[in-house]
PDB file of C-alpha atoms in Angstrom:
ATOM      1  CA  UNK A   1     -28.174   9.934 -25.041  1.00  0.00           C
ATOM      2  CA  UNK A   2     -24.898  10.699 -26.801  1.00  0.00           C
ATOM      3  CA  UNK A   3     -21.268   9.801 -26.205  1.00  0.00           C
ATOM      4  CA  UNK A   4     -20.336  13.204 -24.831  1.00  0.00           C
ATOM      5  CA  UNK A   5     -23.036  13.030 -22.145  1.00  0.00           C
ATOM      6  CA  UNK A   6     -21.786   9.632 -20.960  1.00  0.00           C
ATOM      7  CA  UNK A   7     -18.119  10.681 -21.206  1.00  0.00           C
ATOM      8  CA  UNK A   8     -18.663  13.824 -19.107  1.00  0.00           C
ATOM      9  CA  UNK A   9     -20.394  11.892 -16.344  1.00  0.00           C
ATOM     10  CA  UNK A  10     -17.436   9.570 -15.814  1.00  0.00           C
ATOM     11  CA  UNK A  11     -14.558  10.235 -13.400  1.00  0.00           C
ATOM     12  CA  UNK A  12     -11.036  10.362 -14.846  1.00  0.00           C
ATOM     13  CA  UNK A  13      -9.181   9.335 -11.686  1.00  0.00           C
ATOM     14  CA  UNK A  14      -9.665   7.834  -8.231  1.00  0.00           C
ATOM     15  CA  UNK A  15      -9.720  11.418  -6.892  1.00  0.00           C
ATOM     16  CA  UNK A  16     -12.771  12.213  -8.996  1.00  0.00           C
ATOM     17  CA  UNK A  17     -14.547   8.943  -8.132  1.00  0.00           C
ATOM     18  CA  UNK A  18     -16.757   9.522  -5.097  1.00  0.00           C
ATOM     19  CA  UNK A  19     -17.039   6.886  -2.397  1.00  0.00           C
ATOM     20  CA  UNK A  20     -20.778   6.399  -3.047  1.00  0.00           C
ATOM     21  CA  UNK A  21     -20.048   5.497  -6.693  1.00  0.00           C
ATOM     22  CA  UNK A  22     -17.181   3.234  -5.697  1.00  0.00           C
ATOM     23  CA  UNK A  23     -19.465   1.349  -3.292  1.00  0.00           C
ATOM     24  CA  UNK A  24     -21.939   0.797  -6.158  1.00  0.00           C
ATOM     25  CA  UNK A  25     -19.102  -0.714  -8.217  1.00  0.00           C
ATOM     26  CA  UNK A  26     -18.272  -3.205  -5.461  1.00  0.00           C
ATOM     27  CA  UNK A  27     -21.805  -4.619  -5.795  1.00  0.00           C
ATOM     28  CA  UNK A  28     -21.309  -5.385  -9.504  1.00  0.00           C
ATOM     29  CA  UNK A  29     -20.874  -8.995 -10.561  1.00  0.00           C
ATOM     30  CA  UNK A  30     -17.716  -8.963 -12.624  1.00  0.00           C
ATOM     31  CA  UNK A  31     -16.804 -12.115 -14.527  1.00  0.00           C
ATOM     32  CA  UNK A  32     -13.222 -13.312 -14.787  1.00  0.00           C
ATOM     33  CA  UNK A  33     -11.815 -15.474 -17.537  1.00  0.00           C
ATOM     34  CA  UNK A  34      -8.397 -16.135 -19.078  1.00  0.00           C
ATOM     35  CA  UNK A  35      -9.377 -17.658 -22.382  1.00  0.00           C
ATOM     36  CA  UNK A  36     -10.270 -16.103 -25.739  1.00  0.00           C
ATOM     37  CA  UNK A  37     -13.782 -15.373 -24.504  1.00  0.00           C
ATOM     38  CA  UNK A  38     -12.072 -13.077 -22.024  1.00  0.00           C
ATOM     39  CA  UNK A  39     -12.054 -10.282 -24.599  1.00  0.00           C
ATOM     40  CA  UNK A  40     -15.831 -10.292 -24.861  1.00  0.00           C
ATOM     41  CA  UNK A  41     -16.196 -10.747 -21.105  1.00  0.00           C
ATOM     42  CA  UNK A  42     -13.845  -7.782 -20.637  1.00  0.00           C
ATOM     43  CA  UNK A  43     -16.072  -5.629 -22.821  1.00  0.00           C
ATOM     44  CA  UNK A  44     -19.129  -6.765 -20.840  1.00  0.00           C
ATOM     45  CA  UNK A  45     -17.428  -5.881 -17.570  1.00  0.00           C
ATOM     46  CA  UNK A  46     -16.433  -2.451 -18.895  1.00  0.00           C
ATOM     47  CA  UNK A  47     -19.988  -1.760 -20.013  1.00  0.00           C
ATOM     48  CA  UNK A  48     -21.315  -2.709 -16.559  1.00  0.00           C
ATOM     49  CA  UNK A  49     -18.828  -0.345 -14.881  1.00  0.00           C
ATOM     50  CA  UNK A  50     -19.549   2.514 -17.288  1.00  0.00           C
ATOM     51  CA  UNK A  51     -23.313   2.013 -16.956  1.00  0.00           C
ATOM     52  CA  UNK A  52     -23.041   2.133 -13.138  1.00  0.00           C
ATOM     53  CA  UNK A  53     -20.852   5.236 -13.066  1.00  0.00           C
ATOM     54  CA  UNK A  54     -22.753   7.158 -15.749  1.00  0.00           C
ATOM     55  CA  UNK A  55     -26.168   6.028 -14.507  1.00  0.00           C
ATOM     56  CA  UNK A  56     -27.248   4.642 -17.878  1.00  0.00           C
ATOM     57  CA  UNK A  57     -28.299   1.156 -18.984  1.00  0.00           C
ATOM     58  CA  UNK A  58     -25.971  -1.356 -20.644  1.00  0.00           C
ATOM     59  CA  UNK A  59     -28.393  -1.491 -23.602  1.00  0.00           C
ATOM     60  CA  UNK A  60     -27.991   2.255 -24.199  1.00  0.00           C
ATOM     61  CA  UNK A  61     -24.217   1.820 -24.265  1.00  0.00           C
ATOM     62  CA  UNK A  62     -24.398  -1.169 -26.612  1.00  0.00           C
ATOM     63  CA  UNK A  63     -26.200   1.095 -29.099  1.00  0.00           C
ATOM     64  CA  UNK A  64     -23.084   3.325 -29.326  1.00  0.00           C
ATOM     65  CA  UNK A  65     -20.341   2.676 -31.913  1.00  0.00           C
ATOM     66  CA  UNK A  66     -17.458   0.506 -30.650  1.00  0.00           C
ATOM     67  CA  UNK A  67     -14.985   3.338 -31.288  1.00  0.00           C
ATOM     68  CA  UNK A  68     -16.946   5.567 -28.891  1.00  0.00           C
ATOM     69  CA  UNK A  69     -17.158   2.788 -26.291  1.00  0.00           C
ATOM     70  CA  UNK A  70     -13.368   2.386 -26.472  1.00  0.00           C
ATOM     71  CA  UNK A  71     -12.878   6.116 -25.921  1.00  0.00           C
ATOM     72  CA  UNK A  72     -15.227   6.045 -22.941  1.00  0.00           C
ATOM     73  CA  UNK A  73     -13.609   2.903 -21.506  1.00  0.00           C
ATOM     74  CA  UNK A  74     -10.155   4.515 -21.717  1.00  0.00           C
ATOM     75  CA  UNK A  75     -11.339   7.312 -19.449  1.00  0.00           C
ATOM     76  CA  UNK A  76     -11.980   4.832 -16.625  1.00  0.00           C
ATOM     77  CA  UNK A  77      -8.853   2.745 -17.226  1.00  0.00           C
ATOM     78  CA  UNK A  78      -7.468   4.096 -13.899  1.00  0.00           C
ATOM     79  CA  UNK A  79      -9.710   1.549 -12.139  1.00  0.00           C
ATOM     80  CA  UNK A  80      -7.309  -1.265 -13.077  1.00  0.00           C
ATOM     81  CA  UNK A  81      -4.655   0.276 -10.758  1.00  0.00           C
ATOM     82  CA  UNK A  82      -4.912   0.685  -6.988  1.00  0.00           C
ATOM     83  CA  UNK A  83      -5.209   4.238  -5.684  1.00  0.00           C
ATOM     84  CA  UNK A  84      -2.144   5.779  -4.044  1.00  0.00           C
ATOM     85  CA  UNK A  85      -2.497   5.815  -0.266  1.00  0.00           C
ATOM     86  CA  UNK A  86      -0.086   8.478   0.931  1.00  0.00           C
ATOM     87  CA  UNK A  87      -2.250  11.157   2.550  1.00  0.00           C
ATOM     88  CA  UNK A  88      -5.818  11.788   3.559  1.00  0.00           C
ATOM     89  CA  UNK A  89      -7.948  14.659   4.808  1.00  0.00           C
ATOM     90  CA  UNK A  90      -9.501  12.412   7.468  1.00  0.00           C
ATOM     91  CA  UNK A  91      -7.998  12.699  10.962  1.00  0.00           C
ATOM     92  CA  UNK A  92      -8.462   9.675  13.176  1.00  0.00           C
ATOM     93  CA  UNK A  93      -9.050   9.553  16.919  1.00  0.00           C
ATOM     94  CA  UNK A  94      -5.811   8.831  18.806  1.00  0.00           C
ATOM     95  CA  UNK A  95      -5.486   5.110  19.492  1.00  0.00           C
ATOM     96  CA  UNK A  96      -5.031   5.659  23.239  1.00  0.00           C
ATOM     97  CA  UNK A  97      -8.411   7.412  23.411  1.00  0.00           C
ATOM     98  CA  UNK A  98     -10.203   4.525  21.699  1.00  0.00           C
ATOM     99  CA  UNK A  99     -11.979   2.151  24.088  1.00  0.00           C
ATOM    100  CA  UNK A 100     -11.554  -1.631  23.892  1.00  0.00           C
ATOM    101  CA  UNK A 101     -15.171  -1.891  22.755  1.00  0.00           C
ATOM    102  CA  UNK A 102     -14.492   0.505  19.881  1.00  0.00           C
ATOM    103  CA  UNK A 103     -11.418  -1.532  18.961  1.00  0.00           C
ATOM    104  CA  UNK A 104     -13.565  -4.690  18.781  1.00  0.00           C
ATOM    105  CA  UNK A 105     -16.073  -2.809  16.589  1.00  0.00           C
ATOM    106  CA  UNK A 106     -13.205  -1.715  14.324  1.00  0.00           C
ATOM    107  CA  UNK A 107     -11.822  -5.267  14.025  1.00  0.00           C
ATOM    108  CA  UNK A 108     -15.307  -6.572  13.184  1.00  0.00           C
ATOM    109  CA  UNK A 109     -15.960  -3.857  10.583  1.00  0.00           C
ATOM    110  CA  UNK A 110     -12.468  -4.253   9.114  1.00  0.00           C
ATOM    111  CA  UNK A 111     -13.261  -7.836   8.096  1.00  0.00           C
ATOM    112  CA  UNK A 112     -15.180  -6.300   5.172  1.00  0.00           C
ATOM    113  CA  UNK A 113     -13.392  -2.960   4.916  1.00  0.00           C
ATOM    114  CA  UNK A 114     -14.798  -1.815   1.594  1.00  0.00           C
ATOM    115  CA  UNK A 115     -18.426  -2.475   2.439  1.00  0.00           C
ATOM    116  CA  UNK A 116     -18.024  -0.989   5.931  1.00  0.00           C
ATOM    117  CA  UNK A 117     -15.832   1.962   4.954  1.00  0.00           C
ATOM    118  CA  UNK A 118     -18.520   4.618   5.665  1.00  0.00           C
ATOM    119  CA  UNK A 119     -19.216   3.101   9.126  1.00  0.00           C
ATOM    120  CA  UNK A 120     -15.508   2.939   9.959  1.00  0.00           C
ATOM    121  CA  UNK A 121     -14.981   6.552   8.951  1.00  0.00           C
ATOM    122  CA  UNK A 122     -18.060   7.720  10.858  1.00  0.00           C
ATOM    123  CA  UNK A 123     -17.078   5.821  14.041  1.00  0.00           C
ATOM    124  CA  UNK A 124     -13.383   6.672  14.185  1.00  0.00           C
ATOM    125  CA  UNK A 125     -12.908  10.006  12.501  1.00  0.00           C
ATOM    126  CA  UNK A 126     -11.880  12.821  14.864  1.00  0.00           C
ATOM    127  CA  UNK A 127     -14.269  15.234  13.143  1.00  0.00           C
ATOM    128  CA  UNK A 128     -17.962  14.528  13.122  1.00  0.00           C
ATOM    129  CA  UNK A 129     -18.952  13.730   9.569  1.00  0.00           C
ATOM    130  CA  UNK A 130     -22.435  13.220   8.210  1.00  0.00           C
ATOM    131  CA  UNK A 131     -23.288  10.215   6.020  1.00  0.00           C
ATOM    132  CA  UNK A 132     -23.578  12.568   3.049  1.00  0.00           C
ATOM    133  CA  UNK A 133     -20.131  14.081   3.636  1.00  0.00           C
ATOM    134  CA  UNK A 134     -18.597  10.621   3.873  1.00  0.00           C
ATOM    135  CA  UNK A 135     -20.248   9.323   0.715  1.00  0.00           C
ATOM    136  CA  UNK A 136     -19.171  12.467  -1.177  1.00  0.00           C
ATOM    137  CA  UNK A 137     -15.513  11.912  -0.298  1.00  0.00           C
ATOM    138  CA  UNK A 138     -13.123  10.886  -3.021  1.00  0.00           C
ATOM    139  CA  UNK A 139     -12.240   7.199  -3.080  1.00  0.00           C
ATOM    140  CA  UNK A 140      -8.542   8.102  -2.800  1.00  0.00           C
ATOM    141  CA  UNK A 141      -9.237  10.008   0.424  1.00  0.00           C
ATOM    142  CA  UNK A 142     -11.223   7.156   1.997  1.00  0.00           C
ATOM    143  CA  UNK A 143      -8.805   4.459   0.816  1.00  0.00           C
ATOM    144  CA  UNK A 144      -5.727   6.368   2.023  1.00  0.00           C
ATOM    145  CA  UNK A 145      -7.432   7.129   5.336  1.00  0.00           C
ATOM    146  CA  UNK A 146      -8.168   3.458   5.996  1.00  0.00           C
ATOM    147  CA  UNK A 147      -4.684   2.371   4.961  1.00  0.00           C
ATOM    148  CA  UNK A 148      -3.068   5.022   7.184  1.00  0.00           C
ATOM    149  CA  UNK A 149      -5.376   4.056  10.079  1.00  0.00           C
ATOM    150  CA  UNK A 150      -4.260   0.424   9.847  1.00  0.00           C
ATOM    151  CA  UNK A 151      -0.610   1.533   9.791  1.00  0.00           C
ATOM    152  CA  UNK A 152      -1.154   3.781  12.814  1.00  0.00           C
ATOM    153  CA  UNK A 153      -2.922   1.026  14.801  1.00  0.00           C
ATOM    154  CA  UNK A 154      -0.155  -1.508  14.037  1.00  0.00           C
ATOM    155  CA  UNK A 155       2.544   1.022  14.968  1.00  0.00           C
ATOM    156  CA  UNK A 156       0.859   1.941  18.268  1.00  0.00           C
ATOM    157  CA  UNK A 157       0.295  -1.678  19.248  1.00  0.00           C
ATOM    158  CA  UNK A 158       3.917  -2.626  18.341  1.00  0.00           C
ATOM    159  CA  UNK A 159       5.255   0.306  20.354  1.00  0.00           C
ATOM    160  CA  UNK A 160       3.049  -0.601  23.306  1.00  0.00           C
ATOM    161  CA  UNK A 161       4.142  -4.253  23.162  1.00  0.00           C
ATOM    162  CA  UNK A 162       7.818  -3.278  22.916  1.00  0.00           C
ATOM    163  CA  UNK A 163       7.724  -0.853  25.841  1.00  0.00           C
ATOM    164  CA  UNK A 164       5.570  -3.146  28.017  1.00  0.00           C
ATOM    165  CA  UNK A 165       7.662  -6.205  27.160  1.00  0.00           C
ATOM    166  CA  UNK A 166      10.918  -4.510  28.186  1.00  0.00           C
ATOM    167  CA  UNK A 167       9.519  -3.591  31.607  1.00  0.00           C
ATOM    168  CA  UNK A 168       7.894  -6.974  32.085  1.00  0.00           C
ATOM    169  CA  UNK A 169      11.030  -8.842  31.024  1.00  0.00           C
ATOM    170  CA  UNK A 170      13.118  -7.026  33.639  1.00  0.00           C
ATOM    171  CA  UNK A 171      10.530  -7.729  36.321  1.00  0.00           C
ATOM    172  CA  UNK A 172      10.209 -11.414  35.470  1.00  0.00           C
ATOM    173  CA  UNK A 173      14.001 -11.903  35.342  1.00  0.00           C
ATOM    174  CA  UNK A 174      14.303 -10.382  38.810  1.00  0.00           C
ATOM    175  CA  UNK A 175      11.497 -12.591  40.079  1.00  0.00           C
ATOM    176  CA  UNK A 176      12.990 -15.743  38.569  1.00  0.00           C
ATOM    177  CA  UNK A 177      16.375 -14.991  40.141  1.00  0.00           C
ATOM    178  CA  UNK A 178      14.659 -14.551  43.504  1.00  0.00           C
ATOM    179  CA  UNK A 179      12.837 -17.872  43.106  1.00  0.00           C
ATOM    180  CA  UNK A 180      16.083 -19.645  42.151  1.00  0.00           C
ATOM    181  CA  UNK A 181      17.861 -18.250  45.196  1.00  0.00           C
ATOM    182  CA  UNK A 182      15.008 -19.404  47.444  1.00  0.00           C
ATOM    183  CA  UNK A 183      14.985 -22.908  45.974  1.00  0.00           C
ATOM    184  CA  UNK A 184      18.765 -23.263  46.486  1.00  0.00           C
ATOM    185  CA  UNK A 185      18.527 -22.311  50.164  1.00  0.00           C
TER     186      UNK A 185
ATOM    187  CA  UNK B   1     -17.973 -21.967  11.796  1.00  0.00           C
ATOM    188  CA  UNK B   2     -15.534 -22.042  14.708  1.00  0.00           C
ATOM    189  CA  UNK B   3     -13.322 -19.499  12.914  1.00  0.00           C
ATOM    190  CA  UNK B   4     -16.292 -17.192  12.371  1.00  0.00           C
ATOM    191  CA  UNK B   5     -17.253 -17.359  16.041  1.00  0.00           C
ATOM    192  CA  UNK B   6     -13.628 -16.790  17.020  1.00  0.00           C
ATOM    193  CA  UNK B   7     -13.404 -13.758  14.745  1.00  0.00           C
ATOM    194  CA  UNK B   8     -16.505 -12.116  16.173  1.00  0.00           C
ATOM    195  CA  UNK B   9     -16.474 -13.241  19.811  1.00  0.00           C
ATOM    196  CA  UNK B  10     -12.749 -13.886  20.417  1.00  0.00           C
ATOM    197  CA  UNK B  11     -12.181 -10.324  21.572  1.00  0.00           C
ATOM    198  CA  UNK B  12     -15.127 -10.543  23.958  1.00  0.00           C
ATOM    199  CA  UNK B  13     -13.729 -13.748  25.462  1.00  0.00           C
ATOM    200  CA  UNK B  14     -10.481 -11.862  26.020  1.00  0.00           C
ATOM    201  CA  UNK B  15     -12.397  -9.038  27.710  1.00  0.00           C
ATOM    202  CA  UNK B  16     -14.007 -11.623  30.011  1.00  0.00           C
ATOM    203  CA  UNK B  17     -10.564 -13.049  30.903  1.00  0.00           C
ATOM    204  CA  UNK B  18      -9.294  -9.550  31.722  1.00  0.00           C
ATOM    205  CA  UNK B  19     -12.414  -8.888  33.760  1.00  0.00           C
ATOM    206  CA  UNK B  20     -11.843 -12.081  35.806  1.00  0.00           C
ATOM    207  CA  UNK B  21      -8.175 -11.210  36.323  1.00  0.00           C
ATOM    208  CA  UNK B  22      -8.690  -7.584  37.308  1.00  0.00           C
ATOM    209  CA  UNK B  23     -12.056  -7.932  39.059  1.00  0.00           C
ATOM    210  CA  UNK B  24     -13.504  -5.206  36.853  1.00  0.00           C
ATOM    211  CA  UNK B  25     -16.893  -5.922  35.381  1.00  0.00           C
ATOM    212  CA  UNK B  26     -17.019  -7.060  31.764  1.00  0.00           C
ATOM    213  CA  UNK B  27     -18.554  -3.721  30.723  1.00  0.00           C
ATOM    214  CA  UNK B  28     -15.920  -1.735  32.623  1.00  0.00           C
ATOM    215  CA  UNK B  29     -13.237  -3.615  30.678  1.00  0.00           C
ATOM    216  CA  UNK B  30     -14.948  -2.727  27.389  1.00  0.00           C
ATOM    217  CA  UNK B  31     -14.899   0.947  28.396  1.00  0.00           C
ATOM    218  CA  UNK B  32     -11.181   0.972  29.187  1.00  0.00           C
ATOM    219  CA  UNK B  33      -8.741   2.193  26.529  1.00  0.00           C
ATOM    220  CA  UNK B  34      -7.666  -0.609  24.216  1.00  0.00           C
ATOM    221  CA  UNK B  35      -3.967   0.009  24.864  1.00  0.00           C
ATOM    222  CA  UNK B  36      -4.587  -0.377  28.594  1.00  0.00           C
ATOM    223  CA  UNK B  37      -6.280  -3.725  27.969  1.00  0.00           C
ATOM    224  CA  UNK B  38      -3.434  -4.938  25.739  1.00  0.00           C
ATOM    225  CA  UNK B  39      -0.926  -3.966  28.423  1.00  0.00           C
ATOM    226  CA  UNK B  40      -2.983  -5.903  30.988  1.00  0.00           C
ATOM    227  CA  UNK B  41      -3.053  -8.941  28.691  1.00  0.00           C
ATOM    228  CA  UNK B  42       0.750  -8.781  28.414  1.00  0.00           C
ATOM    229  CA  UNK B  43       1.033  -8.671  32.206  1.00  0.00           C
ATOM    230  CA  UNK B  44      -1.335 -11.657  32.506  1.00  0.00           C
ATOM    231  CA  UNK B  45       0.666 -13.611  29.940  1.00  0.00           C
ATOM    232  CA  UNK B  46       3.899 -12.778  31.690  1.00  0.00           C
ATOM    233  CA  UNK B  47       2.614 -13.813  35.116  1.00  0.00           C
ATOM    234  CA  UNK B  48       1.483 -17.136  33.671  1.00  0.00           C
ATOM    235  CA  UNK B  49       5.001 -17.722  32.274  1.00  0.00           C
ATOM    236  CA  UNK B  50       6.564 -16.831  35.639  1.00  0.00           C
ATOM    237  CA  UNK B  51       4.245 -19.237  37.464  1.00  0.00           C
ATOM    238  CA  UNK B  52       5.096 -21.991  34.944  1.00  0.00           C
ATOM    239  CA  UNK B  53       8.826 -21.334  35.426  1.00  0.00           C
ATOM    240  CA  UNK B  54       8.323 -21.327  39.180  1.00  0.00           C
ATOM    241  CA  UNK B  55       6.594 -24.710  39.069  1.00  0.00           C
ATOM    242  CA  UNK B  56       9.228 -26.257  36.812  1.00  0.00           C
ATOM    243  CA  UNK B  57      11.982 -25.178  39.249  1.00  0.00           C
ATOM    244  CA  UNK B  58      10.073 -26.555  42.249  1.00  0.00           C
ATOM    245  CA  UNK B  59       9.423 -29.876  40.473  1.00  0.00           C
ATOM    246  CA  UNK B  60      13.115 -30.435  39.724  1.00  0.00           C
TER     247      UNK B  60
END
């Protein structure tokens, strides 16, 4: 195994990182520390991430020169920033076509959104997607899709509340005035 | 523990309340569109407020 082989296997951006690889990363046990040992822990964490993405062992990476490891680690530095969630290829079912049961399923799955991302996409995408198609999606696509779905749900519910509340407020004011008139008589 | 139960079953309790109010079966409520159910919940809430206001006027 040489540096070039490992380097070529790694994604250079969130767009290149497939959802199936991203889900593997979420299972990694990453240590956090703020003290001086943090530098060594940081290297350990990087090696774990690189090993997972390149499908090699940490021991094989440790055998490489530190200069090469640094070069490889720089390629995946994008992971320290969140992906940009502005557009997605996934089209969601319209909120008014979603049943209450489906909404409950969504709320339950959304409690662990990363782990349940493939299930959420499969259940609520307008187009029928296979498990393989979903796992081959870019992480940016899946992340943006979920973020935009949440925005769309909140917007629809707010709009529904606003329009229902206006009508209900008028009705209840009329009813209260009627009750007041009756009680005065 | 209570929070966990609330998170998972809270929505089903709401569906049961709507079912009692509307005389639909529990499963019929689950099949309705979620926006329809939210609108129904708003109506229920509003009616409860009107009844409370009604009672407070009568008790004066």
